[in-house]
């Protein structure tokens, strides 16, 4: 791959790393650090690809992209940003960005995106801008949530079916609302139905409607959720709890684009985007015959997996502040959290995820005697976190989990040292084991460990691990 690239980045260290990586791929790099310099270089000549930061020394790199589009309409633009919010991701999508990367980003992924953009530069489609997501209640800046935001922006300009998975309380309906409110169907209705909350013998009537006299109690014609959502979005929550007969009729509706009311004979065309969600693992249900495999593939066109809160603890503080503001708007006293209280909240397991955190914050706002909630008052109000029998069960991590249990049993339980000692004893061999399993591939090793690649690189350096010794010759 070769080509010319304009890099607009005011952080010299990041610019140096990107330049070195792309020069290795054969790109000729022109670097600048401001909108003014960018415009000057674009006036001087054409580039195959542009990579730009959002916040530059003389303004907003995204806000000024319209001028770039006028002078270079076919040049793919890749956006980098440290403002890791859904709004920034949507703004990048609005500006027809070829790709969006929140900082810190994976350098290999950026290089691949640049190569792809350079290869496809003659085929850049013309896209229609969408509205911004002002007021969208999705909060979180963790790397895990950045992946969710990027997936959301990729489905805004199309009607592909989306399957949102994640534990209860992670915010699956918020994802569906964001896709609807920010997408091309935002002027149509958004209809949500929880299939688990409907009696099984009424699911079909609820979804497809019924004619008068179709069954006992059907005293009048009823319009179902599909017809109510016509021209908009239908959100099917807890899809894993849908009875088998309703699954069959849902599959038929998805295949044909039409429905038939219960007791009716007429086919009714419906124009509906489907977003489904479940907190259940559908794979074993398919194996057991409890969920139709063909329906799964119809729903799982674009999968979006929401991480549990315990895997994005860095979002606890910003979520807590968000819920404190909401509580004050709802008439509760305005409170604040001390640093110790935030750390105590971050340490909890949050089995109920974001929903549980919201309820806890509202309880704290209501019951606290002080405006500033500290760790001791938090403990007084919430008490110790309850233990669950599941904690004692096998963690499913094989020998490492068992070894850790054995180590903790023999370790001297001096206050404040057990966690640090356990981490020191197991982190290096754990990382080395992951590198061995992935033939030294750090990206795959990070995925295997469930951590960010940049975090893995940092720990590899700090622990003085040599990844190359795990690479086996092909």
Coordinates of C-alpha atoms in Angstrom, one line a residue:
X1 CA 0.0 0.0 0.0
X2 CA 1.2 3.5 -0.8
X3 CA -0.3 7.0 -1.0
X4 CA -0.3 10.5 0.4
X5 CA -1.7 11.3 3.8
X6 CA -2.4 14.5 5.6
X7 CA -2.1 14.1 9.4
X8 CA -3.7 16.9 11.5
X9 CA -2.6 16.3 15.1
X10 CA -1.3 18.8 17.6
X11 CA 0.1 16.1 20.0
X12 CA 3.6 15.7 18.7
X13 CA 4.1 12.3 20.4
X14 CA 1.0 10.8 18.9
X15 CA 1.9 12.4 15.5
X16 CA 5.4 10.8 15.6
X17 CA 3.9 7.3 16.4
X18 CA 1.3 7.5 13.6
X19 CA 3.8 8.9 11.1
X20 CA 6.3 6.1 11.8
X21 CA 3.7 3.4 11.5
X22 CA 2.2 4.7 8.2
X23 CA 5.6 5.4 6.6
X24 CA 6.3 1.7 7.2
X25 CA 3.3 1.0 5.1
X26 CA 4.6 3.2 2.3
X27 CA 2.6 6.3 2.9
X28 CA 4.0 9.8 2.3
X29 CA 3.0 11.9 5.3
X30 CA 2.4 15.6 5.6
X31 CA 1.9 16.7 9.2
X32 CA 0.3 19.8 10.6
X33 CA -1.1 20.8 14.0
X34 CA -3.9 23.4 13.2
X35 CA -6.9 24.0 11.0
X36 CA -5.1 27.0 9.4
X37 CA -2.1 24.8 8.4
X38 CA -4.5 22.0 7.3
X39 CA -6.3 24.4 4.9
X40 CA -3.0 25.7 3.5
X41 CA -1.7 22.2 2.8
X42 CA -5.0 21.2 1.1
X43 CA -4.8 24.3 -1.1
X44 CA -1.3 23.3 -2.1
X45 CA -2.2 19.8 -3.2
X46 CA -4.4 16.7 -3.0
X47 CA -4.1 13.8 -0.5
X48 CA -5.4 10.3 -0.7
X49 CA -6.4 10.2 3.0
X50 CA -6.7 12.6 5.9
X51 CA -6.4 11.7 9.6
X52 CA -7.4 14.5 12.0
X53 CA -7.8 15.1 15.7
X54 CA -11.0 16.9 16.9
X55 CA -9.7 19.4 19.3
X56 CA -6.9 21.3 17.6
X57 CA -4.9 24.4 18.8
X58 CA -7.1 26.8 16.8
X59 CA -10.5 25.2 16.8
X60 CA -12.7 22.1 16.4
X61 CA -11.4 19.9 13.6
X62 CA -14.8 18.3 13.1
X63 CA -16.8 21.5 12.9
X64 CA -14.6 22.7 10.0
X65 CA -14.8 19.6 7.9
X66 CA -17.5 21.1 5.6
X67 CA -14.8 23.3 4.0
X68 CA -12.6 20.2 3.5
X69 CA -15.5 18.4 1.8
X70 CA -15.9 21.3 -0.7
X71 CA -12.3 21.2 -1.8
X72 CA -11.8 17.4 -1.6
X73 CA -15.2 15.6 -1.7
X74 CA -13.8 12.1 -2.3
X75 CA -10.9 12.2 0.2
X76 CA -11.7 9.8 3.1
X77 CA -11.3 11.3 6.5
X78 CA -10.4 9.4 9.7
X79 CA -11.2 11.1 12.9
X80 CA -9.4 10.8 16.3
X81 CA -10.7 12.2 19.5
X82 CA -10.0 12.2 23.2
X83 CA -13.6 13.4 23.8
X84 CA -14.9 9.8 24.1
X85 CA -18.7 10.4 24.1
X86 CA -21.5 9.1 21.9
X87 CA -22.0 12.7 20.8
X88 CA -18.5 12.8 19.3
X89 CA -19.0 9.5 17.6
X90 CA -22.2 10.8 16.1
X91 CA -20.6 14.0 15.0
X92 CA -17.9 12.0 13.2
X93 CA -20.6 10.0 11.5
X94 CA -22.5 13.2 10.6
X95 CA -19.3 14.6 8.9
X96 CA -19.1 11.4 6.7
X97 CA -15.9 10.2 8.5
X98 CA -14.6 7.0 7.0
X99 CA -13.8 5.8 10.5
X100 CA -13.7 7.2 14.1
X101 CA -11.1 6.2 16.7
X102 CA -11.4 7.3 20.4
X103 CA -8.1 7.9 22.2
X104 CA -6.3 5.9 23.2
X105 CA -6.6 3.9 20.0
X106 CA -5.2 0.7 18.7
X107 CA -2.4 1.6 16.3
X108 CA -2.7 -1.5 14.2
X109 CA -6.5 -0.9 13.7
X110 CA -5.7 2.7 12.6
X111 CA -3.2 1.5 10.1
X112 CA -5.6 -1.0 8.7
X113 CA -8.3 1.7 8.4
X114 CA -6.0 4.1 6.6
X115 CA -5.0 1.3 4.1
X116 CA -8.6 0.5 3.6
X117 CA -9.5 4.1 3.1
X118 CA -6.7 4.6 0.6
X119 CA -7.8 1.5 -1.3
X120 CA -11.5 2.6 -1.4
X121 CA -11.0 6.3 -2.0
X122 CA -12.7 6.3 -5.4
X123 CA -15.8 4.6 -3.9
X124 CA -16.6 6.9 -1.0
X125 CA -20.4 7.1 -0.9
X126 CA -22.4 10.3 -0.5
X127 CA -24.2 10.2 2.8
X128 CA -27.0 12.3 4.2
X129 CA -26.3 14.0 7.5
X130 CA -28.3 13.2 10.6
X131 CA -29.2 15.2 13.6
X132 CA -27.0 15.3 16.7
X133 CA -27.8 13.3 19.8
X134 CA -28.5 16.2 22.2
X135 CA -29.8 14.8 25.4
X136 CA -29.1 11.2 24.6
X137 CA -28.9 9.4 27.9
X138 CA -25.8 7.2 27.2
X139 CA -23.0 7.9 29.6
X140 CA -19.5 6.4 29.7
X141 CA -16.0 7.1 28.3
X142 CA -14.4 3.7 28.9
X143 CA -12.8 1.8 26.0
X144 CA -15.6 -0.8 26.3
X145 CA -18.3 1.9 25.7
X146 CA -16.3 3.4 22.8
X147 CA -16.8 0.2 21.0
X148 CA -20.5 0.4 21.6
X149 CA -20.6 4.0 20.3
X150 CA -18.8 3.1 17.2
X151 CA -21.2 0.2 16.5
X152 CA -24.2 2.5 17.0
X153 CA -22.8 5.1 14.5
X154 CA -22.3 2.3 11.9
X155 CA -26.0 1.4 11.9
X156 CA -27.5 4.9 11.8
X157 CA -27.7 5.2 8.1
X158 CA -29.2 1.8 7.3
X159 CA -32.1 -0.4 8.4
X160 CA -30.1 -3.5 9.3
X161 CA -31.6 -5.6 12.1
X162 CA -29.6 -5.2 15.4
X163 CA -29.3 -7.7 18.3
X164 CA -28.2 -6.1 21.6
X165 CA -26.9 -8.4 24.2
X166 CA -25.8 -7.9 27.8
X167 CA -26.7 -8.5 31.4
X168 CA -29.8 -7.0 32.9
X169 CA -29.4 -3.3 33.7
X170 CA -26.7 -2.6 31.2
X171 CA -28.9 -0.2 29.1
X172 CA -30.0 -2.3 26.1
X173 CA -33.1 -0.2 25.6
X174 CA -31.0 3.0 25.7
X175 CA -29.0 1.6 22.7
X176 CA -32.2 0.9 20.8
X177 CA -33.4 4.5 21.6
X178 CA -30.1 6.0 20.5
X179 CA -30.2 4.1 17.2
X180 CA -33.8 5.3 16.6
X181 CA -33.4 8.9 17.7
X182 CA -30.1 9.4 15.8
X183 CA -31.0 7.4 12.7
X184 CA -33.0 7.9 9.6
X185 CA -36.2 6.7 11.2
X186 CA -36.2 9.3 14.0
X187 CA -39.4 11.0 12.7
X188 CA -41.3 7.7 13.0
X189 CA -42.6 5.9 16.1
X190 CA -40.4 4.1 18.6
X191 CA -42.3 1.1 20.0
X192 CA -40.8 -1.0 22.8
X193 CA -42.3 -4.3 23.9
X194 CA -40.9 -6.6 26.6
X195 CA -41.8 -10.1 25.4
X196 CA -41.1 -11.6 28.8
X197 CA -43.8 -9.5 30.4
X198 CA -46.6 -10.7 28.1
X199 CA -48.5 -13.9 28.9
X200 CA -47.3 -16.5 26.4
X201 CA -50.8 -17.0 24.9
X202 CA -51.0 -13.3 24.2
X203 CA -47.6 -12.6 22.6
X204 CA -48.8 -13.1 19.0
X205 CA -51.8 -10.8 19.6
X206 CA -49.6 -8.2 21.2
X207 CA -47.1 -8.2 18.3
X208 CA -49.4 -8.7 15.3
X209 CA -52.8 -7.6 16.6
X210 CA -56.1 -9.5 16.4
X211 CA -59.5 -9.3 14.8
X212 CA -62.7 -9.1 16.7
X213 CA -63.8 -12.6 17.8
X214 CA -60.4 -14.2 17.1
X215 CA -60.4 -15.7 20.6
X216 CA -62.3 -15.5 23.8
X217 CA -62.1 -11.9 25.1
X218 CA -61.3 -10.4 21.7
X219 CA -64.3 -8.1 21.8
X220 CA -62.8 -5.6 19.3
X221 CA -60.1 -5.4 16.7
X222 CA -56.7 -4.6 18.1
X223 CA -53.6 -3.1 16.3
X224 CA -50.4 -4.9 17.2
X225 CA -46.9 -3.5 17.9
X226 CA -45.8 -4.1 14.3
X227 CA -48.5 -1.8 12.9
X228 CA -48.0 0.7 15.7
X229 CA -44.3 0.9 14.8
X230 CA -44.9 1.3 11.0
X231 CA -42.4 3.7 9.6
X232 CA -40.3 3.6 12.7
X233 CA -38.5 1.2 15.0
X234 CA -39.8 -1.9 16.9
X235 CA -37.7 -2.8 20.0
X236 CA -38.2 -6.4 21.0
X237 CA -36.8 -6.8 24.5
X238 CA -36.0 -10.2 26.2
X239 CA -36.4 -11.9 22.8
X240 CA -35.0 -15.1 24.4
X241 CA -38.2 -15.5 26.3
X242 CA -40.5 -15.5 23.3
X243 CA -42.5 -18.7 22.9
X244 CA -41.7 -21.0 20.0
X245 CA -44.9 -20.4 18.0
X246 CA -44.5 -16.6 18.2
X247 CA -40.8 -17.1 17.1
X248 CA -42.1 -18.8 13.9
X249 CA -44.5 -16.0 13.1
X250 CA -41.9 -13.3 13.9
X251 CA -39.5 -15.1 11.5
X252 CA -42.1 -15.0 8.8
X253 CA -42.8 -11.3 9.3
X254 CA -39.1 -10.5 9.0
X255 CA -38.8 -12.6 5.9
X256 CA -41.9 -11.2 4.1
X257 CA -42.1 -7.7 5.5
X258 CA -45.8 -8.3 6.3
X259 CA -47.9 -9.5 9.2
X260 CA -51.3 -11.1 9.6
X261 CA -53.4 -10.3 12.6
X262 CA -54.5 -13.2 14.8
X263 CA -57.8 -14.4 13.3
X264 CA -57.3 -12.4 10.2
X265 CA -56.8 -13.4 6.6
X266 CA -55.3 -10.2 5.1
X267 CA -51.6 -9.7 4.7
X268 CA -50.6 -6.2 6.0
X269 CA -47.3 -4.7 4.7
X270 CA -45.2 -3.1 7.5
X271 CA -42.1 -1.0 7.2
X272 CA -40.4 -1.5 10.5
X273 CA -36.8 -1.6 11.7
X274 CA -36.3 -4.4 14.2
X275 CA -33.9 -4.0 17.2
X276 CA -34.0 -7.0 19.5
X277 CA -32.3 -7.5 22.9
X278 CA -31.7 -10.3 25.4
X279 CA -29.8 -11.0 28.6
X280 CA -29.7 -14.7 27.8
X281 CA -27.1 -16.7 26.0
X282 CA -29.0 -17.8 22.9
X283 CA -26.4 -20.4 21.8
X284 CA -27.3 -23.1 24.3
X285 CA -31.0 -22.3 23.8
X286 CA -30.6 -23.0 20.1
X287 CA -28.8 -26.3 20.9
X288 CA -31.7 -27.3 23.2
X289 CA -34.3 -26.3 20.5
X290 CA -35.7 -23.5 22.7
X291 CA -34.8 -20.8 20.2
X292 CA -34.9 -21.0 16.4
X293 CA -31.5 -20.9 14.8
X294 CA -32.9 -19.3 11.6
X295 CA -34.6 -16.5 13.7
X296 CA -31.3 -15.9 15.5
X297 CA -29.5 -15.3 12.2
X298 CA -32.2 -13.0 11.0
X299 CA -31.9 -10.9 14.2
X300 CA -28.2 -11.1 14.6
X301 CA -27.3 -9.1 11.5
X302 CA -25.4 -6.5 13.6
X303 CA -24.6 -7.6 17.1
X304 CA -23.9 -5.0 19.8
X305 CA -22.7 -6.4 23.1
X306 CA -23.0 -4.2 26.2
X307 CA -20.3 -4.7 28.8
X308 CA -21.3 -5.2 32.5
X309 CA -20.5 -2.3 34.8
X310 CA -17.9 -4.3 36.6
X311 CA -15.9 -4.4 33.4
X312 CA -15.9 -0.6 33.0
X313 CA -15.5 0.7 36.5
X314 CA -13.9 3.8 35.2
X315 CA -17.4 4.9 34.1
X316 CA -18.9 4.6 37.7
X317 CA -17.9 8.2 38.6
X318 CA -19.3 9.9 35.5
X319 CA -22.5 7.7 35.8
X320 CA -22.9 8.6 39.5
X321 CA -22.5 12.3 38.7
X322 CA -25.1 12.0 35.9
X323 CA -27.6 10.2 38.3
X324 CA -27.0 12.8 41.0
X325 CA -28.0 15.5 38.6
X326 CA -31.0 13.6 37.5
X327 CA -32.0 13.1 41.1
X328 CA -31.8 16.8 41.8
X329 CA -33.9 17.5 38.7
X330 CA -36.5 15.0 40.1
X331 CA -36.8 17.0 43.3
X332 CA -34.3 15.2 45.6
X333 CA -31.6 17.2 47.5
X334 CA -28.5 18.1 45.4
X335 CA -25.6 16.0 46.6
X336 CA -22.0 15.4 45.8
X337 CA -19.6 12.4 46.3
X338 CA -16.2 12.6 47.9
X339 CA -13.3 10.9 46.2
X340 CA -13.4 8.1 48.9
X341 CA -17.1 7.6 48.2
X342 CA -16.4 7.3 44.5
X343 CA -13.7 4.7 45.1
X344 CA -16.1 2.8 47.3
X345 CA -18.7 2.7 44.6
X346 CA -16.1 1.7 42.0
X347 CA -15.1 -1.3 44.2
X348 CA -18.6 -2.7 44.3
X349 CA -19.6 -5.6 42.0
X350 CA -22.8 -4.1 40.6
X351 CA -24.6 -7.3 39.7
X352 CA -27.6 -5.1 38.7
X353 CA -25.2 -3.0 36.5
X354 CA -26.2 0.6 35.6
X355 CA -29.8 0.2 36.7
X356 CA -28.6 -0.8 40.2
X357 CA -26.1 2.1 40.3
X358 CA -28.9 4.5 39.5
X359 CA -31.1 3.2 42.2
X360 CA -28.3 3.4 44.7
X361 CA -27.5 7.0 43.8
X362 CA -31.1 8.0 44.2
X363 CA -31.2 6.3 47.6
X364 CA -28.0 8.1 48.7
X365 CA -29.5 11.4 47.5
X366 CA -32.6 10.8 49.5
X367 CA -31.2 9.4 52.7
X368 CA -27.9 11.3 53.2
X369 CA -27.8 13.8 56.0
X370 CA -25.0 15.7 54.4
X371 CA -24.6 17.4 51.1
X372 CA -21.2 15.7 50.6
X373 CA -21.6 11.9 50.7
X374 CA -18.4 10.3 52.1
X375 CA -17.4 6.7 52.3
X376 CA -18.6 6.3 55.9
X377 CA -22.1 7.7 55.2
X378 CA -22.3 5.6 52.1
X379 CA -21.6 2.5 54.2
X380 CA -24.2 3.6 56.7
X381 CA -26.8 3.9 54.1
X382 CA -26.0 0.9 51.9
X383 CA -24.4 -1.4 54.3
X384 CA -21.9 -4.0 53.3
X385 CA -22.3 -5.4 49.8
X386 CA -24.3 -8.7 50.0
X387 CA -22.5 -11.9 49.1
X388 CA -24.0 -14.4 46.7
X389 CA -23.7 -18.2 46.6
X390 CA -22.5 -17.8 43.0
X391 CA -19.3 -16.2 44.3
X392 CA -18.2 -19.6 45.7
X393 CA -18.8 -21.4 42.4
X394 CA -16.2 -22.2 39.8
X395 CA -15.2 -19.0 38.0
X396 CA -14.9 -21.0 34.7
X397 CA -11.3 -19.9 34.3
X398 CA -9.8 -23.3 34.8
X399 CA -6.5 -23.8 36.5
X400 CA -5.7 -20.1 37.0
X401 CA -8.8 -19.5 39.1
X402 CA -8.2 -22.7 41.1
X403 CA -4.5 -21.8 41.6
X404 CA -5.5 -18.3 42.8
X405 CA -7.9 -19.9 45.4
X406 CA -5.2 -22.1 46.7
X407 CA -2.7 -19.2 46.9
X408 CA -5.2 -17.0 48.8
X409 CA -5.8 -19.9 51.3
X410 CA -2.1 -20.2 52.2
X411 CA -1.3 -16.4 52.0
X412 CA -0.8 -14.6 55.2
X413 CA -3.9 -12.3 55.4
X414 CA -2.1 -9.1 56.4
X415 CA -4.4 -6.1 55.9
X416 CA -4.0 -4.4 52.5
X417 CA -1.4 -6.8 51.1
X418 CA -3.3 -9.8 49.8
X419 CA -4.7 -8.3 46.6
X420 CA -1.4 -6.7 45.7
X421 CA 0.6 -9.8 46.5
X422 CA -1.8 -12.0 44.5
X423 CA -1.7 -9.7 41.5
X424 CA 2.1 -9.6 41.6
X425 CA 2.3 -13.4 41.8
X426 CA -0.2 -14.1 39.0
X427 CA -0.2 -11.2 36.5
X428 CA 3.1 -11.9 34.7
X429 CA 2.5 -15.7 34.3
X430 CA -1.1 -15.0 33.2
X431 CA 0.0 -12.6 30.5
X432 CA 2.8 -14.9 29.4
X433 CA 0.2 -17.8 29.2
X434 CA -2.1 -15.6 27.0
X435 CA 0.8 -14.7 24.7
X436 CA 1.7 -18.3 24.5
X437 CA -1.8 -19.3 23.5
X438 CA -1.9 -16.6 20.8
X439 CA 1.5 -17.1 19.3
X440 CA 2.7 -13.8 20.7
X441 CA -0.1 -11.8 19.1
X442 CA -0.8 -9.0 21.5
X443 CA -4.2 -8.0 20.1
X444 CA -5.5 -11.6 20.4
X445 CA -3.9 -11.9 23.8
X446 CA -5.7 -8.8 25.0
X447 CA -9.0 -10.1 23.8
X448 CA -8.3 -13.4 25.5
X449 CA -7.6 -11.6 28.8
X450 CA -10.5 -9.2 28.4
X451 CA -8.4 -6.1 28.6
X452 CA -7.6 -3.2 26.4
X453 CA -4.5 -3.7 24.1
X454 CA -2.9 -0.5 25.2
X455 CA -3.2 -1.7 28.8
X456 CA -1.6 -5.0 27.9
X457 CA 1.3 -3.3 26.1
X458 CA 1.9 -1.1 29.2
X459 CA 1.9 -4.1 31.5
X460 CA 4.2 -6.1 29.1
X461 CA 6.7 -3.2 29.3
X462 CA 6.4 -2.7 33.1
X463 CA 6.8 -6.5 33.8
X464 CA 9.7 -6.8 31.3
X465 CA 8.0 -9.5 29.2
X466 CA 9.4 -10.2 25.8
X467 CA 6.4 -11.0 23.5
X468 CA 8.7 -12.1 20.6
X469 CA 9.8 -15.2 22.4
X470 CA 6.3 -16.5 22.3
X471 CA 6.0 -16.2 18.5
X472 CA 6.3 -19.7 17.0
X473 CA 7.7 -20.0 13.4
X474 CA 5.0 -20.8 10.8

